[in-house]
mmCIF file of C-alpha atoms in Angstrom:
data_model
loop_
_atom_site.group_PDB
_atom_site.id
_atom_site.type_symbol
_atom_site.label_atom_id
_atom_site.label_comp_id
_atom_site.label_asym_id
_atom_site.label_seq_id
_atom_site.Cartn_x
_atom_site.Cartn_y
_atom_site.Cartn_z
ATOM 1 C CA LEU Y 1 53.262 69.180 -7.020
ATOM 2 C CA GLU Y 2 53.780 72.739 -5.826
ATOM 3 C CA LEU Y 3 50.024 73.107 -5.288
ATOM 4 C CA ILE Y 4 49.826 70.223 -2.838
ATOM 5 C CA TYR Y 5 52.871 71.445 -0.904
ATOM 6 C CA TYR Y 6 51.175 74.828 -0.539
ATOM 7 C CA HIS Y 7 48.047 73.088 0.779
ATOM 8 C CA LEU Y 8 50.134 71.030 3.216
ATOM 9 C CA ARG Y 9 51.910 74.109 4.578
ATOM 10 C CA LYS Y 10 48.662 76.083 4.779
ATOM 11 C CA ASN Y 11 47.086 73.345 6.909
ATOM 12 C CA ASN Y 12 50.164 73.020 9.129
ATOM 13 C CA ILE Y 13 50.914 69.520 7.892
ATOM 14 C CA HIS Y 14 54.526 68.685 8.590
ATOM 15 C CA VAL Y 15 56.369 66.758 5.862
ATOM 16 C CA ILE Y 16 59.156 64.382 6.871
ATOM 17 C CA ARG Y 17 61.384 63.042 4.108
ATOM 18 C CA GLU Y 18 63.487 59.992 4.888
ATOM 19 C CA PHE Y 19 65.420 59.149 1.741
ATOM 20 C CA ALA Y 20 68.213 56.598 1.678
ATOM 21 C CA PRO Y 21 71.525 58.199 0.682
ATOM 22 C CA GLU Y 22 71.807 56.326 -2.603
ATOM 23 C CA ILE Y 23 68.640 55.650 -4.544
ATOM 24 C CA PRO Y 24 69.066 54.054 -7.967
ATOM 25 C CA GLY Y 25 67.024 55.390 -10.838
ATOM 26 C CA ILE Y 26 63.989 53.869 -12.461
ATOM 27 C CA LEU Y 27 62.758 53.787 -16.019
ATOM 28 C CA ALA Y 28 59.258 55.179 -15.795
ATOM 29 C CA ASP Y 29 56.695 57.506 -17.244
ATOM 30 C CA ARG Y 30 57.477 60.675 -15.294
ATOM 31 C CA GLN Y 31 53.970 62.129 -15.670
ATOM 32 C CA GLN Y 32 52.299 58.943 -14.468
ATOM 33 C CA LEU Y 33 54.471 58.783 -11.358
ATOM 34 C CA ARG Y 34 53.834 62.472 -10.681
ATOM 35 C CA GLN Y 35 50.104 61.705 -10.868
ATOM 36 C CA LEU Y 36 50.537 58.780 -8.485
ATOM 37 C CA PHE Y 37 52.352 60.918 -5.888
ATOM 38 C CA LEU Y 38 49.961 63.841 -6.313
ATOM 39 C CA ASN Y 39 46.971 61.532 -5.691
ATOM 40 C CA LEU Y 40 48.588 60.024 -2.601
ATOM 41 C CA PHE Y 41 49.697 63.360 -1.128
ATOM 42 C CA THR Y 42 46.238 64.845 -1.761
ATOM 43 C CA ASN Y 43 44.503 61.885 -0.086
ATOM 44 C CA ALA Y 44 46.840 62.128 2.896
ATOM 45 C CA SER Y 45 46.243 65.862 3.187
ATOM 46 C CA ASP Y 46 42.471 65.403 3.002
ATOM 47 C CA ALA Y 47 42.594 62.718 5.713
ATOM 48 C CA MET Y 48 44.620 64.887 8.093
ATOM 49 C CA LEU Y 49 42.810 68.194 7.573
ATOM 50 C CA LYS Y 50 45.127 70.205 9.874
ATOM 51 C CA ASP Y 51 48.184 69.698 12.075
ATOM 52 C CA GLY Y 52 49.214 66.276 10.817
ATOM 53 C CA THR Y 53 52.419 64.631 9.677
ATOM 54 C CA LEU Y 54 53.100 63.216 6.224
ATOM 55 C CA THR Y 55 56.131 60.929 6.134
ATOM 56 C CA ILE Y 56 57.746 59.946 2.840
ATOM 57 C CA ARG Y 57 60.340 57.165 3.037
ATOM 58 C CA VAL Y 58 62.391 55.932 0.105
ATOM 59 C CA ALA Y 59 64.814 53.025 0.388
ATOM 60 C CA ALA Y 60 66.512 50.672 -2.029
ATOM 61 C CA GLN Y 61 67.660 47.106 -2.104
ATOM 62 C CA THR Y 62 70.379 47.079 -4.720
ATOM 63 C CA GLU Y 63 70.834 43.287 -4.837
ATOM 64 C CA GLU Y 64 67.220 42.759 -5.897
ATOM 65 C CA LYS Y 65 67.075 46.040 -7.849
ATOM 66 C CA LYS Y 66 64.054 47.280 -5.907
ATOM 67 C CA ILE Y 67 62.999 50.690 -4.655
ATOM 68 C CA PHE Y 68 60.625 50.898 -1.708
ATOM 69 C CA ILE Y 69 58.454 53.973 -1.209
ATOM 70 C CA GLU Y 70 56.282 54.443 1.861
ATOM 71 C CA ILE Y 71 53.863 57.319 2.300
ATOM 72 C CA ALA Y 72 52.352 57.507 5.780
ATOM 73 C CA ASP Y 73 49.959 60.035 7.274
ATOM 74 C CA THR Y 74 48.529 60.709 10.722
ATOM 75 C CA GLY Y 75 44.994 61.146 9.446
ATOM 76 C CA THR Y 76 41.709 59.466 10.224
ATOM 77 C CA GLY Y 77 42.752 56.098 8.838
ATOM 78 C CA ILE Y 78 40.601 53.703 6.852
ATOM 79 C CA PRO Y 79 38.186 51.457 8.775
ATOM 80 C CA PRO Y 80 39.002 47.733 8.341
ATOM 81 C CA GLU Y 81 35.620 46.970 6.743
ATOM 82 C CA ILE Y 82 36.264 49.566 4.022
ATOM 83 C CA LEU Y 83 39.960 48.846 3.394
ATOM 84 C CA PRO Y 84 39.357 46.058 0.811
ATOM 85 C CA LYS Y 85 37.134 48.391 -1.237
ATOM 86 C CA VAL Y 86 39.229 51.578 -1.405
ATOM 87 C CA MET Y 87 41.123 50.593 -4.558
ATOM 88 C CA GLU Y 88 37.960 49.733 -6.477
ATOM 89 C CA PRO Y 89 37.182 52.277 -9.200
ATOM 90 C CA PHE Y 90 34.552 54.859 -8.179
ATOM 91 C CA TYR Y 91 34.580 53.865 -4.503
ATOM 92 C CA THR Y 92 35.045 56.933 -2.320
ATOM 93 C CA THR Y 93 34.715 57.789 1.341
ATOM 94 C CA LYS Y 94 34.778 61.513 0.606
ATOM 95 C CA PRO Y 95 31.669 63.703 0.638
ATOM 96 C CA GLU Y 96 29.746 64.108 -2.615
ATOM 97 C CA GLY Y 97 31.552 66.453 -4.984
ATOM 98 C CA LYS Y 98 34.892 66.039 -3.178
ATOM 99 C CA GLY Y 99 36.277 62.897 -4.807
ATOM 100 C CA THR Y 100 35.675 60.620 -7.774
ATOM 101 C CA GLY Y 101 36.825 57.367 -6.227
ATOM 102 C CA LEU Y 102 39.432 56.923 -8.940
ATOM 103 C CA GLY Y 103 42.592 58.136 -7.186
ATOM 104 C CA LEU Y 104 43.736 54.934 -5.488
ATOM 105 C CA ALA Y 105 42.611 52.749 -8.398
ATOM 106 C CA ILE Y 106 44.729 54.903 -10.712
ATOM 107 C CA CYS Y 107 47.681 54.766 -8.303
ATOM 108 C CA ARG Y 108 47.564 50.975 -8.168
ATOM 109 C CA ARG Y 109 47.300 50.759 -11.963
ATOM 110 C CA ILE Y 110 50.283 53.091 -12.423
ATOM 111 C CA ALA Y 111 52.401 51.043 -9.994
ATOM 112 C CA GLN Y 112 51.417 47.803 -11.735
ATOM 113 C CA GLU Y 113 52.131 49.248 -15.193
ATOM 114 C CA HIS Y 114 55.639 49.991 -13.921
ATOM 115 C CA ARG Y 115 55.956 46.335 -12.818
ATOM 116 C CA GLY Y 116 55.566 47.337 -9.207
ATOM 117 C CA THR Y 117 53.309 46.660 -6.264
ATOM 118 C CA PHE Y 118 50.924 48.933 -4.365
ATOM 119 C CA ASP Y 119 49.696 48.097 -0.857
ATOM 120 C CA ILE Y 120 47.609 49.964 1.719
ATOM 121 C CA THR Y 121 47.517 49.353 5.462
ATOM 122 C CA SER Y 122 45.485 51.194 8.063
ATOM 123 C CA GLU Y 123 44.242 50.485 11.552
ATOM 124 C CA GLY Y 124 41.199 52.697 11.017
ATOM 125 C CA ILE Y 125 42.025 54.668 14.159
ATOM 126 C CA PRO Y 126 42.106 58.486 13.974
ATOM 127 C CA GLY Y 127 45.670 59.708 14.374
ATOM 128 C CA LYS Y 128 47.152 56.339 13.372
ATOM 129 C CA GLY Y 129 46.554 57.155 9.729
ATOM 130 C CA THR Y 130 47.269 55.133 6.637
ATOM 131 C CA LYS Y 131 50.429 53.728 5.045
ATOM 132 C CA ILE Y 132 50.900 53.201 1.335
ATOM 133 C CA ARG Y 133 53.797 51.005 0.227
ATOM 134 C CA ILE Y 134 54.982 50.991 -3.370
ATOM 135 C CA THR Y 135 57.728 48.747 -4.701
ATOM 136 C CA LEU Y 136 59.314 49.513 -8.078
ATOM 137 C CA SER Y 137 62.132 47.934 -10.071
ATOM 138 C CA SER Y 138 65.292 50.004 -10.234
ATOM 139 C CA THR Y 139 67.824 50.563 -12.973
ATOM 140 C CA ASP Y 140 70.988 52.555 -13.462
ATOM 141 C CA GLN Y 141 69.008 55.276 -15.245
ATOM 142 C CA GLY Y 142 66.362 57.761 -14.208
ATOM 143 C CA ASN Y 143 65.752 59.822 -11.077
ATOM 144 C CA LEU Y 144 62.963 59.005 -8.633
ATOM 145 C CA ILE Y 145 63.614 61.684 -6.016
ATOM 146 C CA GLY Y 146 63.161 64.482 -8.540
ATOM 147 C CA LEU Y 147 59.566 63.354 -9.039
ATOM 148 C CA MET Y 148 58.725 64.156 -5.421
ATOM 149 C CA ASP Y 149 60.318 67.611 -5.302
ATOM 150 C CA PRO Y 150 58.037 70.658 -5.287
#
């Protein structure tokens, strides 16, 4: 993840972290979740190009044993007519040679394999950006925050 943080800093993309004070752990494949976050941070960075804001929020609902992760950017957003297609394998809005169209499909699969959900919202308006919401089941073991550290 250090590489993406370098790219974010280089492009003057401000990162805001809003983590609840007590986040329970999760039982998960650490490498898969790292891949999920790397894909999402890279997509956000690509959408913002320069001088944007990436907000990462993590909250928990202990009664239901759920962890909520939201990753929001101030990039170009996803037009409404394209939004239903962006999680299809090999669908990309990036220029040829820039993306494979697998990133979001892989992210959704990883979330689902961890018995979670993966949702995307976007108004398709430049500057309004895109929000990704991931819900995962929590446990008394594991450490989610460490996965998002550089």
